[in-house]
PDB file of C-alpha atoms in Angstrom:
ATOM      1  CA  MET A 379       0.139  -0.035  -0.148  1.00 45.00           C
ATOM      2  CA  MET A 380       3.008   2.374   0.038  1.00 44.00           C
ATOM      3  CA  THR A 381       1.788   3.599  -3.666  1.00 45.00           C
ATOM      4  CA  SER A 382      -1.745   4.579  -1.896  1.00 47.00           C
ATOM      5  CA  VAL A 383      -0.152   6.048   1.081  1.00 51.00           C
ATOM      6  CA  SER A 384       2.193   7.841  -0.691  1.00 46.00           C
ATOM      7  CA  SER A 385      -0.953   9.513  -2.500  1.00 42.00           C
ATOM      8  CA  VAL A 386      -2.642  10.009   0.593  1.00 45.00           C
ATOM      9  CA  LEU A 387       0.282  12.257   1.955  1.00 43.00           C
ATOM     10  CA  GLY A 388       0.783  14.169  -1.208  1.00 43.00           C
ATOM     11  CA  GLY A 389      -2.653  15.520  -1.000  1.00 61.00           C
ATOM     12  CA  SER A 390      -4.362  12.964  -3.193  1.00 69.00           C
ATOM     13  CA  VAL A 391      -6.951  12.266  -0.444  1.00 72.00           C
ATOM     14  CA  LYS A 392      -7.602  15.593   0.603  1.00 68.00           C
ATOM     15  CA  THR A 393      -8.359  17.094  -2.483  1.00 71.00           C
ATOM     16  CA  VAL A 394     -10.935  14.506  -3.357  1.00 71.00           C
ATOM     17  CA  SER A 395     -12.196  14.673   0.160  1.00 71.00           C
ATOM     18  CA  ALA A 396     -12.313  18.683   0.282  1.00 67.00           C
ATOM     19  CA  GLN A 397     -15.928  18.882   0.447  1.00 70.00           C
ATOM     20  CA  LEU A 398     -16.068  16.832   3.758  1.00 73.00           C
ATOM     21  CA  LEU A 399     -13.729  18.838   5.557  1.00 75.00           C
ATOM     22  CA  GLU A 400     -12.507  21.882   7.484  1.00 73.00           C
ATOM     23  CA  GLN A 401     -10.527  24.388   5.540  1.00 74.00           C
ATOM     24  CA  ASP A 402      -7.941  24.669   8.804  1.00 78.00           C
ATOM     25  CA  GLY A 403      -7.609  20.908   9.566  1.00 85.00           C
ATOM     26  CA  LYS A 404      -4.457  19.451   9.518  1.00 90.00           C
ATOM     27  CA  THR A 405      -3.201  15.473   7.954  1.00 89.00           C
ATOM     28  CA  ALA A 406      -1.287  12.464   9.926  1.00 90.00           C
ATOM     29  CA  PHE A 407      -0.966   8.979   8.941  1.00 91.00           C
ATOM     30  CA  THR A 408      -0.367   7.189  11.777  1.00 92.00           C
ATOM     31  CA  GLN A 409      -1.945   4.203  13.771  1.00 94.00           C
ATOM     32  CA  VAL A 410      -4.409   4.830  16.687  1.00 95.00           C
ATOM     33  CA  MET A 411      -6.217   1.295  17.958  1.00 92.00           C
ATOM     34  CA  GLY A 412      -3.742  -0.947  16.457  1.00 93.00           C
ATOM     35  CA  THR A 413      -4.758   0.376  12.899  1.00 94.00           C
ATOM     36  CA  GLU A 414      -3.124   2.714  10.592  1.00 94.00           C
ATOM     37  CA  ALA A 415      -5.100   5.164   9.060  1.00 94.00           C
ATOM     38  CA  LEU A 416      -4.270   9.023   7.492  1.00 93.00           C
ATOM     39  CA  PHE A 417      -6.639  11.316   9.969  1.00 94.00           C
ATOM     40  CA  PHE A 418      -7.882  14.610   8.773  1.00 93.00           C
ATOM     41  CA  TYR A 419      -8.220  16.442  12.155  1.00 95.00           C
ATOM     42  CA  ARG A 420      -8.195  20.008  13.790  1.00 94.00           C
ATOM     43  CA  LEU A 421      -6.556  20.786  16.444  1.00 95.00           C
ATOM     44  CA  ASP A 422      -8.031  22.833  19.659  1.00 96.00           C
ATOM     45  CA  PRO A 423      -5.332  25.828  19.683  1.00 96.00           C
ATOM     46  CA  THR A 424      -6.425  27.118  23.171  1.00 97.00           C
ATOM     47  CA  GLU A 425      -6.296  23.443  24.413  1.00 97.00           C
ATOM     48  CA  ASP A 426      -2.899  22.590  23.282  1.00 97.00           C
ATOM     49  CA  GLU A 427      -1.470  25.810  24.390  1.00 97.00           C
ATOM     50  CA  ARG A 428      -2.878  25.212  27.697  1.00 97.00           C
ATOM     51  CA  ARG A 429      -1.905  21.676  27.935  1.00 96.00           C
ATOM     52  CA  ARG A 430       1.923  22.646  26.439  1.00 96.00           C
ATOM     53  CA  GLU A 431       2.292  25.480  29.293  1.00 96.00           C
ATOM     54  CA  ALA A 432       1.493  23.506  31.943  1.00 94.00           C
ATOM     55  CA  GLY A 433       3.375  20.333  31.155  1.00 95.00           C
ATOM     56  CA  ALA A 434      -0.058  18.369  31.047  1.00 95.00           C
ATOM     57  CA  GLY A 435       0.197  14.374  31.795  1.00 93.00           C
ATOM     58  CA  ARG A 436      -1.704  12.084  29.566  1.00 93.00           C
ATOM     59  CA  LEU A 437      -5.204  11.709  29.696  1.00 94.00           C
ATOM     60  CA  ASP A 438      -5.066   7.905  29.082  1.00 90.00           C
ATOM     61  CA  ARG A 439      -7.372   6.593  30.935  1.00 91.00           C
ATOM     62  CA  LEU A 440     -10.928   5.708  30.960  1.00 92.00           C
ATOM     63  CA  HIS A 441     -11.964   6.416  34.439  1.00 90.00           C
ATOM     64  CA  PRO A 442     -10.984   9.237  35.016  1.00 91.00           C
ATOM     65  CA  LEU A 443     -12.294  10.442  31.777  1.00 95.00           C
ATOM     66  CA  GLU A 444     -15.689   9.590  32.106  1.00 94.00           C
ATOM     67  CA  THR A 445     -15.323  11.389  35.844  1.00 93.00           C
ATOM     68  CA  LEU A 446     -14.084  14.321  33.752  1.00 95.00           C
ATOM     69  CA  LEU A 447     -17.044  14.396  31.422  1.00 94.00           C
ATOM     70  CA  SER A 448     -19.442  14.392  34.611  1.00 94.00           C
ATOM     71  CA  LEU A 449     -17.646  17.713  35.523  1.00 96.00           C
ATOM     72  CA  PRO A 450     -18.919  21.431  33.891  1.00 96.00           C
ATOM     73  CA  VAL A 451     -15.267  22.821  32.296  1.00 97.00           C
ATOM     74  CA  GLY A 452     -13.809  26.100  33.962  1.00 96.00           C
ATOM     75  CA  MET A 453     -16.662  25.683  37.217  1.00 97.00           C
ATOM     76  CA  PRO A 454     -15.582  24.516  40.904  1.00 97.00           C
ATOM     77  CA  VAL A 455     -17.570  21.856  41.753  1.00 97.00           C
ATOM     78  CA  PRO A 456     -17.799  20.642  45.704  1.00 96.00           C
ATOM     79  CA  LEU A 457     -15.732  17.173  46.897  1.00 95.00           C
ATOM     80  CA  ALA A 458     -18.510  16.560  48.671  1.00 94.00           C
ATOM     81  CA  SER A 459     -21.930  16.714  45.813  1.00 95.00           C
ATOM     82  CA  LEU A 460     -19.367  13.770  44.284  1.00 94.00           C
ATOM     83  CA  ASP A 461     -19.394   9.927  45.287  1.00 93.00           C
ATOM     84  CA  GLN A 462     -16.270   7.898  45.899  1.00 92.00           C
ATOM     85  CA  TYR A 463     -15.682   6.348  42.944  1.00 91.00           C
ATOM     86  CA  GLU A 464     -15.749   9.883  41.221  1.00 92.00           C
ATOM     87  CA  ARG A 465     -13.471  10.868  43.962  1.00 92.00           C
ATOM     88  CA  ARG A 466     -11.107   8.057  43.670  1.00 92.00           C
ATOM     89  CA  ALA A 467     -10.809   8.669  40.129  1.00 91.00           C
ATOM     90  CA  LEU A 468      -9.968  12.487  40.139  1.00 92.00           C
ATOM     91  CA  ARG A 469      -6.904  11.359  43.063  1.00 90.00           C
ATOM     92  CA  SER A 470      -5.430   9.389  39.854  1.00 91.00           C
ATOM     93  CA  LEU A 471      -6.016  12.441  36.725  1.00 94.00           C
ATOM     94  CA  PRO A 472      -2.742  13.236  35.137  1.00 94.00           C
ATOM     95  CA  ALA A 473      -1.365  16.810  35.807  1.00 94.00           C
ATOM     96  CA  GLY A 474      -3.064  19.685  34.203  1.00 95.00           C
ATOM     97  CA  ALA A 475      -6.006  17.645  34.050  1.00 97.00           C
ATOM     98  CA  ALA A 476      -8.376  19.222  36.681  1.00 97.00           C
ATOM     99  CA  ASP A 477      -7.286  21.790  39.761  1.00 95.00           C
ATOM    100  CA  ARG A 478      -8.309  20.655  42.967  1.00 93.00           C
ATOM    101  CA  ASP A 479      -8.122  22.052  46.420  1.00 93.00           C
ATOM    102  CA  ARG A 480      -9.659  20.782  50.049  1.00 91.00           C
ATOM    103  CA  ARG A 481     -13.343  21.377  49.109  1.00 95.00           C
ATOM    104  CA  THR A 482     -13.539  21.587  45.578  1.00 96.00           C
ATOM    105  CA  VAL A 483     -12.643  20.552  42.029  1.00 97.00           C
ATOM    106  CA  THR A 484     -12.235  22.340  38.357  1.00 97.00           C
ATOM    107  CA  ARG A 485     -12.488  20.612  35.189  1.00 97.00           C
ATOM    108  CA  LEU A 486      -9.528  22.480  33.056  1.00 97.00           C
ATOM    109  CA  ALA A 487      -9.190  19.228  30.010  1.00 97.00           C
ATOM    110  CA  VAL A 488     -11.302  19.039  27.292  1.00 97.00           C
ATOM    111  CA  ARG A 489     -10.626  17.257  23.668  1.00 96.00           C
ATOM    112  CA  PRO A 490      -8.131  18.748  22.269  1.00 97.00           C
ATOM    113  CA  LEU A 491      -8.980  18.155  18.998  1.00 96.00           C
ATOM    114  CA  GLN A 492     -11.690  17.102  16.459  1.00 94.00           C
ATOM    115  CA  VAL A 493     -11.597  14.246  13.727  1.00 95.00           C
ATOM    116  CA  ASP A 494     -13.196  15.159  10.479  1.00 94.00           C
ATOM    117  CA  LEU A 495     -12.268  12.221   8.610  1.00 95.00           C
ATOM    118  CA  ALA A 496     -10.349   8.481   9.143  1.00 95.00           C
ATOM    119  CA  VAL A 497      -9.370   7.036   5.784  1.00 95.00           C
ATOM    120  CA  VAL A 498      -7.968   3.349   6.125  1.00 95.00           C
ATOM    121  CA  PRO A 499      -5.750   2.131   3.062  1.00 93.00           C
ATOM    122  CA  ALA A 500      -6.963  -2.074   2.300  1.00 93.00           C
ATOM    123  CA  SER A 501      -5.695  -4.281  -0.082  1.00 90.00           C
ATOM    124  CA  GLY A 502      -9.053  -5.857  -0.631  1.00 94.00           C
ATOM    125  CA  TRP A 503     -12.964  -4.748   0.038  1.00 95.00           C
ATOM    126  CA  ARG A 504     -14.221  -6.679   2.904  1.00 95.00           C
ATOM    127  CA  GLN A 505     -10.815  -5.669   4.693  1.00 95.00           C
ATOM    128  CA  GLY A 506     -11.504  -2.380   4.323  1.00 96.00           C
ATOM    129  CA  LEU A 507     -14.840  -2.467   6.261  1.00 97.00           C
ATOM    130  CA  GLU A 508     -13.071  -4.213   8.694  1.00 96.00           C
ATOM    131  CA  ARG A 509     -10.598  -1.698   9.444  1.00 96.00           C
ATOM    132  CA  ALA A 510     -12.689   1.323   8.824  1.00 97.00           C
ATOM    133  CA  GLY A 511     -15.409  -0.137  10.696  1.00 96.00           C
ATOM    134  CA  ARG A 512     -13.185   0.083  13.891  1.00 96.00           C
ATOM    135  CA  PHE A 513     -13.498   3.782  13.804  1.00 96.00           C
ATOM    136  CA  ALA A 514     -17.105   3.281  13.415  1.00 94.00           C
ATOM    137  CA  PRO A 515     -17.850   5.071  17.505  1.00 94.00           C
ATOM    138  CA  PHE A 516     -15.777   8.122  16.784  1.00 95.00           C
ATOM    139  CA  SER A 517     -15.484   9.801  13.722  1.00 95.00           C
ATOM    140  CA  ARG A 518     -16.447   9.809   9.676  1.00 96.00           C
ATOM    141  CA  ARG A 519     -14.737   6.867   8.084  1.00 96.00           C
ATOM    142  CA  ALA A 520     -13.952   5.600   4.533  1.00 96.00           C
ATOM    143  CA  MET A 521     -11.968   2.817   3.003  1.00 96.00           C
ATOM    144  CA  LEU A 522      -8.981   3.999   0.119  1.00 94.00           C
ATOM    145  CA  LEU A 523      -8.589   0.538  -2.103  1.00 94.00           C
ATOM    146  CA  ASN A 524      -5.423   0.416  -4.398  1.00 89.00           C
ATOM    147  CA  ARG A 525      -7.288  -1.085  -6.997  1.00 91.00           C
ATOM    148  CA  ARG A 526     -11.120  -0.590  -8.665  1.00 92.00           C
ATOM    149  CA  PRO A 527     -13.121  -3.821  -7.296  1.00 92.00           C
ATOM    150  CA  ALA A 528     -14.882  -6.567  -9.630  1.00 92.00           C
ATOM    151  CA  ARG A 529     -17.708  -5.933  -8.731  1.00 93.00           C
ATOM    152  CA  LEU A 530     -17.876  -2.534  -7.298  1.00 95.00           C
ATOM    153  CA  ASN A 531     -21.343  -2.105  -7.131  1.00 96.00           C
ATOM    154  CA  GLU A 532     -21.732  -4.764  -4.703  1.00 96.00           C
ATOM    155  CA  VAL A 533     -18.688  -2.837  -2.718  1.00 96.00           C
ATOM    156  CA  LEU A 534     -20.791   0.864  -2.654  1.00 97.00           C
ATOM    157  CA  THR A 535     -23.813  -1.066  -1.318  1.00 97.00           C
ATOM    158  CA  GLU A 536     -22.227  -2.562   1.174  1.00 97.00           C
ATOM    159  CA  ALA A 537     -20.345   0.085   2.526  1.00 97.00           C
ATOM    160  CA  ASN A 538     -23.092   1.759   1.998  1.00 97.00           C
ATOM    161  CA  PHE A 539     -25.030   0.105   4.597  1.00 97.00           C
ATOM    162  CA  TYR A 540     -22.132   0.665   6.990  1.00 96.00           C
ATOM    163  CA  GLY A 541     -21.553   4.542   6.398  1.00 97.00           C
ATOM    164  CA  ILE A 542     -18.256   3.903   4.888  1.00 97.00           C
ATOM    165  CA  GLY A 543     -17.052   5.991   2.462  1.00 96.00           C
ATOM    166  CA  VAL A 544     -15.150   4.473  -0.562  1.00 96.00           C
ATOM    167  CA  LEU A 545     -12.027   5.815  -2.332  1.00 94.00           C
ATOM    168  CA  ILE A 546      -9.625   4.448  -4.764  1.00 93.00           C
ATOM    169  CA  ASP A 547      -6.313   4.675  -6.274  1.00 88.00           C
ATOM    170  CA  THR A 548      -6.153   4.294 -10.030  1.00 83.00           C
ATOM    171  CA  GLY A 549      -2.827   5.077 -10.063  1.00 78.00           C
ATOM    172  CA  GLY A 550      -2.901   8.331 -11.377  1.00 73.00           C
ATOM    173  CA  GLU A 551      -5.189   9.817  -9.042  1.00 83.00           C
ATOM    174  CA  ILE A 552      -7.869   9.250  -6.259  1.00 87.00           C
ATOM    175  CA  GLU A 553     -11.701   8.414  -7.147  1.00 90.00           C
ATOM    176  CA  MET A 554     -14.596   8.711  -4.544  1.00 92.00           C
ATOM    177  CA  PRO A 555     -17.060   6.650  -5.444  1.00 95.00           C
ATOM    178  CA  LEU A 556     -18.861   7.094  -2.306  1.00 96.00           C
ATOM    179  CA  GLU A 557     -18.758   9.919  -0.438  1.00 94.00           C
ATOM    180  CA  PRO A 558     -18.983   8.531   3.685  1.00 95.00           C
ATOM    181  CA  GLN A 559     -21.837   8.960   5.264  1.00 95.00           C
ATOM    182  CA  ALA A 560     -21.417  12.286   8.489  1.00 93.00           C
ATOM    183  CA  TYR A 561     -20.240  11.088  11.930  1.00 92.00           C
ATOM    184  CA  ARG A 562     -23.175  12.363  14.264  1.00 89.00           C
ATOM    185  CA  PRO A 563     -22.418  10.799  18.224  1.00 84.00           C
ATOM    186  CA  GLN A 564     -25.706   9.922  19.960  1.00 77.00           C
ATOM    187  CA  ARG A 565     -23.929  11.547  23.058  1.00 82.00           C
ATOM    188  CA  HIS A 566     -20.514  12.092  24.147  1.00 85.00           C
ATOM    189  CA  THR A 567     -18.214   8.815  25.613  1.00 93.00           C
ATOM    190  CA  ALA A 568     -14.790   8.589  27.492  1.00 94.00           C
ATOM    191  CA  ALA A 569     -14.213   6.029  25.066  1.00 95.00           C
ATOM    192  CA  ALA A 570     -14.686   8.486  22.070  1.00 95.00           C
ATOM    193  CA  TRP A 571     -12.728  11.119  24.584  1.00 96.00           C
ATOM    194  CA  TRP A 572      -9.462   8.155  24.802  1.00 96.00           C
ATOM    195  CA  PHE A 573      -9.956   7.783  20.699  1.00 96.00           C
ATOM    196  CA  VAL A 574      -8.838  11.382  20.574  1.00 96.00           C
ATOM    197  CA  GLU A 575      -6.319  11.881  23.187  1.00 97.00           C
ATOM    198  CA  GLU A 576      -4.301   8.854  21.528  1.00 96.00           C
ATOM    199  CA  LEU A 577      -4.362  10.708  18.248  1.00 97.00           C
ATOM    200  CA  TYR A 578      -3.314  13.612  19.912  1.00 97.00           C
ATOM    201  CA  GLN A 579      -0.598  12.107  21.267  1.00 95.00           C
ATOM    202  CA  ARG A 580       0.425  11.352  17.745  1.00 94.00           C
ATOM    203  CA  VAL A 581       0.222  14.349  16.254  1.00 93.00           C
ATOM    204  CA  ARG A 582       1.492  17.219  19.267  1.00 88.00           C
TER     205      ARG A 582
END
Protein backbone atom coordinates (compact mmCIF):
# COMPACT_ATOMS: atom_id res chain seq x y z
CA MET A 1 0.00 0.00 0.00
CA MET A 2 2.99 2.34 -0.20
CA THR A 3 1.69 3.83 -3.47
CA SER A 4 -1.64 4.68 -1.90
CA VAL A 5 -0.08 6.07 1.24
CA SER A 6 2.28 8.25 -0.82
CA SER A 7 -0.67 9.54 -2.82
CA VAL A 8 -2.52 10.29 0.40
CA LEU A 9 0.38 12.20 1.90
CA GLY A 10 0.77 14.08 -1.38
CA GLY A 11 -2.68 15.50 -0.93
CA SER A 12 -4.70 13.51 -3.44
CA VAL A 13 -7.18 12.21 -0.90
CA LYS A 14 -7.48 15.64 0.67
CA THR A 15 -8.27 17.11 -2.74
CA VAL A 16 -11.01 14.63 -3.58
CA SER A 17 -12.45 14.86 -0.05
CA ALA A 18 -12.24 18.66 0.17
CA GLN A 19 -16.00 19.14 0.47
CA LEU A 20 -16.01 16.94 3.59
CA LEU A 21 -13.20 18.72 5.41
CA GLU A 22 -12.63 22.00 7.19
CA GLN A 23 -10.14 24.39 5.60
CA ASP A 24 -7.97 24.69 8.72
CA GLY A 25 -7.53 20.93 9.09
CA LYS A 26 -4.33 18.96 9.42
CA THR A 27 -3.37 15.49 8.19
CA ALA A 28 -1.49 12.61 9.81
CA PHE A 29 -0.88 9.04 8.71
CA THR A 30 -0.48 7.07 11.93
CA GLN A 31 -1.71 4.12 13.96
CA VAL A 32 -4.51 4.33 16.51
CA MET A 33 -6.17 1.33 18.15
CA GLY A 34 -3.82 -0.96 16.24
CA THR A 35 -5.02 0.33 12.85
CA GLU A 36 -3.09 2.56 10.46
CA ALA A 37 -5.13 5.32 8.90
CA LEU A 38 -4.90 8.76 7.40
CA PHE A 39 -6.58 11.13 9.85
CA PHE A 40 -7.92 14.55 8.94
CA TYR A 41 -8.27 16.57 12.13
CA ARG A 42 -8.39 20.05 13.65
CA LEU A 43 -6.44 20.99 16.74
CA ASP A 44 -8.05 23.11 19.44
CA PRO A 45 -5.23 25.70 19.64
CA THR A 46 -6.37 27.06 23.01
CA GLU A 47 -6.43 23.64 24.67
CA ASP A 48 -3.18 22.59 23.00
CA GLU A 49 -1.41 25.72 24.25
CA ARG A 50 -2.90 25.33 27.74
CA ARG A 51 -1.63 21.76 28.00
CA ARG A 52 1.84 22.66 26.80
CA GLU A 53 2.16 25.55 29.25
CA ALA A 54 0.87 23.39 32.11
CA GLY A 55 3.08 20.43 31.24
CA ALA A 56 -0.09 18.35 31.18
CA GLY A 57 0.16 14.58 31.42
CA ARG A 58 -1.50 11.98 29.21
CA LEU A 59 -5.21 11.41 29.60
CA ASP A 60 -5.28 7.76 28.62
CA ARG A 61 -7.46 6.01 31.21
CA LEU A 62 -11.23 5.59 30.83
CA HIS A 63 -12.13 5.85 34.50
CA PRO A 64 -10.73 9.38 34.95
CA LEU A 65 -12.14 10.45 31.58
CA GLU A 66 -15.63 9.32 32.61
CA THR A 67 -15.38 11.43 35.75
CA LEU A 68 -14.12 14.48 33.86
CA LEU A 69 -17.07 14.21 31.46
CA SER A 70 -19.44 14.47 34.40
CA LEU A 71 -17.92 17.81 35.48
CA PRO A 72 -18.58 21.26 33.94
CA VAL A 73 -15.58 23.00 32.41
CA GLY A 74 -14.08 25.83 34.45
CA MET A 75 -16.61 25.67 37.31
CA PRO A 76 -15.66 24.57 40.85
CA VAL A 77 -17.58 21.51 42.01
CA PRO A 78 -17.74 20.60 45.72
CA LEU A 79 -15.90 17.35 46.38
CA ALA A 80 -18.64 16.46 48.85
CA SER A 81 -21.10 16.24 45.94
CA LEU A 82 -19.11 13.45 44.30
CA ASP A 83 -19.33 9.80 45.22
CA GLN A 84 -16.40 7.68 46.37
CA TYR A 85 -15.89 6.25 42.88
CA GLU A 86 -15.57 9.73 41.36
CA ARG A 87 -13.26 11.06 44.07
CA ARG A 88 -10.96 8.08 43.59
CA ALA A 89 -10.84 8.77 39.85
CA LEU A 90 -9.94 12.40 40.48
CA ARG A 91 -6.92 11.35 42.53
CA SER A 92 -5.54 9.50 39.49
CA LEU A 93 -5.87 12.41 37.08
CA PRO A 94 -2.62 13.53 35.42
CA ALA A 95 -1.23 17.03 35.87
CA GLY A 96 -3.14 19.73 34.02
CA ALA A 97 -6.47 17.91 33.80
CA ALA A 98 -8.15 19.62 36.78
CA ASP A 99 -7.48 21.95 39.69
CA ARG A 100 -8.20 20.61 43.17
CA ASP A 101 -8.17 22.02 46.66
CA ARG A 102 -9.52 20.60 49.89
CA ARG A 103 -13.13 21.43 49.06
CA THR A 104 -13.55 21.67 45.28
CA VAL A 105 -12.40 20.39 41.92
CA THR A 106 -12.43 22.40 38.68
CA ARG A 107 -12.20 20.65 35.35
CA LEU A 108 -9.67 22.16 32.95
CA ALA A 109 -9.24 19.56 30.21
CA VAL A 110 -11.36 19.41 27.08
CA ARG A 111 -10.82 17.44 23.89
CA PRO A 112 -7.65 18.74 22.23
CA LEU A 113 -8.74 18.04 18.66
CA GLN A 114 -11.65 17.13 16.39
CA VAL A 115 -11.38 14.26 13.88
CA ASP A 116 -13.14 15.01 10.59
CA LEU A 117 -12.29 11.83 8.67
CA ALA A 118 -10.33 8.59 9.04
CA VAL A 119 -9.21 6.91 5.80
CA VAL A 120 -7.99 3.32 6.06
CA PRO A 121 -5.77 1.90 3.27
CA ALA A 122 -6.75 -1.65 2.32
CA SER A 123 -5.76 -4.19 -0.31
CA GLY A 124 -9.29 -5.59 -0.47
CA TRP A 125 -12.74 -4.16 0.20
CA ARG A 126 -13.71 -6.67 2.90
CA GLN A 127 -10.52 -5.83 4.76
CA GLY A 128 -11.30 -2.16 4.26
CA LEU A 129 -14.80 -2.50 5.70
CA GLU A 130 -13.48 -4.31 8.77
CA ARG A 131 -10.67 -1.84 9.44
CA ALA A 132 -12.70 1.30 8.79
CA GLY A 133 -15.48 -0.13 10.94
CA ARG A 134 -13.20 0.04 13.98
CA PHE A 135 -13.58 3.83 13.92
CA ALA A 136 -17.38 3.80 13.67
CA PRO A 137 -17.96 5.11 17.23
CA PHE A 138 -15.46 7.93 16.79
CA SER A 139 -15.46 9.63 13.39
CA ARG A 140 -16.52 9.71 9.76
CA ARG A 141 -14.57 7.02 7.92
CA ALA A 142 -13.61 5.66 4.51
CA MET A 143 -11.48 2.95 2.97
CA LEU A 144 -8.84 3.56 0.30
CA LEU A 145 -8.49 0.67 -2.15
CA ASN A 146 -5.38 0.25 -4.31
CA ARG A 147 -7.37 -1.08 -7.26
CA ARG A 148 -10.92 -0.95 -8.61
CA PRO A 149 -13.00 -3.95 -7.39
CA ALA A 150 -14.40 -6.26 -10.03
CA ARG A 151 -17.92 -5.92 -8.54
CA LEU A 152 -17.83 -2.24 -7.67
CA ASN A 153 -21.61 -1.88 -7.29
CA GLU A 154 -21.66 -4.67 -4.72
CA VAL A 155 -18.85 -3.00 -2.80
CA LEU A 156 -20.60 0.37 -2.85
CA THR A 157 -23.86 -1.15 -1.63
CA GLU A 158 -22.12 -2.93 1.24
CA ALA A 159 -20.06 0.11 2.21
CA ASN A 160 -23.08 2.41 2.04
CA PHE A 161 -24.94 0.14 4.48
CA TYR A 162 -22.23 0.75 7.07
CA GLY A 163 -21.76 4.43 6.22
CA ILE A 164 -18.18 3.88 5.03
CA GLY A 165 -16.88 5.89 2.11
CA VAL A 166 -14.99 4.30 -0.79
CA LEU A 167 -11.89 5.82 -2.38
CA ILE A 168 -9.90 4.15 -5.16
CA ASP A 169 -6.27 4.78 -6.10
CA THR A 170 -6.26 4.41 -9.87
CA GLY A 171 -2.51 5.02 -10.07
CA GLY A 172 -2.84 8.51 -11.47
CA GLU A 173 -5.46 9.97 -9.15
CA ILE A 174 -7.81 9.20 -6.28
CA GLU A 175 -11.49 8.66 -7.08
CA MET A 176 -14.33 8.72 -4.57
CA PRO A 177 -17.32 6.76 -5.92
CA LEU A 178 -18.99 6.83 -2.49
CA GLU A 179 -18.83 9.57 0.13
CA PRO A 180 -18.68 8.54 3.78
CA GLN A 181 -21.76 9.26 5.82
CA ALA A 182 -21.57 12.09 8.33
CA TYR A 183 -20.58 11.22 11.88
CA ARG A 184 -23.38 12.01 14.33
CA PRO A 185 -22.56 10.80 17.83
CA GLN A 186 -25.61 10.03 19.95
CA ARG A 187 -23.79 11.08 23.11
CA HIS A 188 -20.35 12.03 24.37
CA THR A 189 -18.47 9.05 25.78
CA ALA A 190 -15.20 8.45 27.59
CA ALA A 191 -14.23 5.98 24.84
CA ALA A 192 -14.59 8.66 22.15
CA TRP A 193 -12.53 11.09 24.24
CA TRP A 194 -9.89 8.39 24.77
CA PHE A 195 -9.68 7.90 20.98
CA VAL A 196 -9.03 11.63 20.53
CA GLU A 197 -6.36 11.59 23.23
CA GLU A 198 -4.59 8.65 21.58
CA LEU A 199 -4.43 10.51 18.27
CA TYR A 200 -3.34 13.71 20.01
CA GLN A 201 -0.32 11.96 21.50
CA ARG A 202 0.79 10.98 17.99
CA VAL A 203 0.38 14.35 16.31
CA ARG A 204 1.31 16.90 18.99
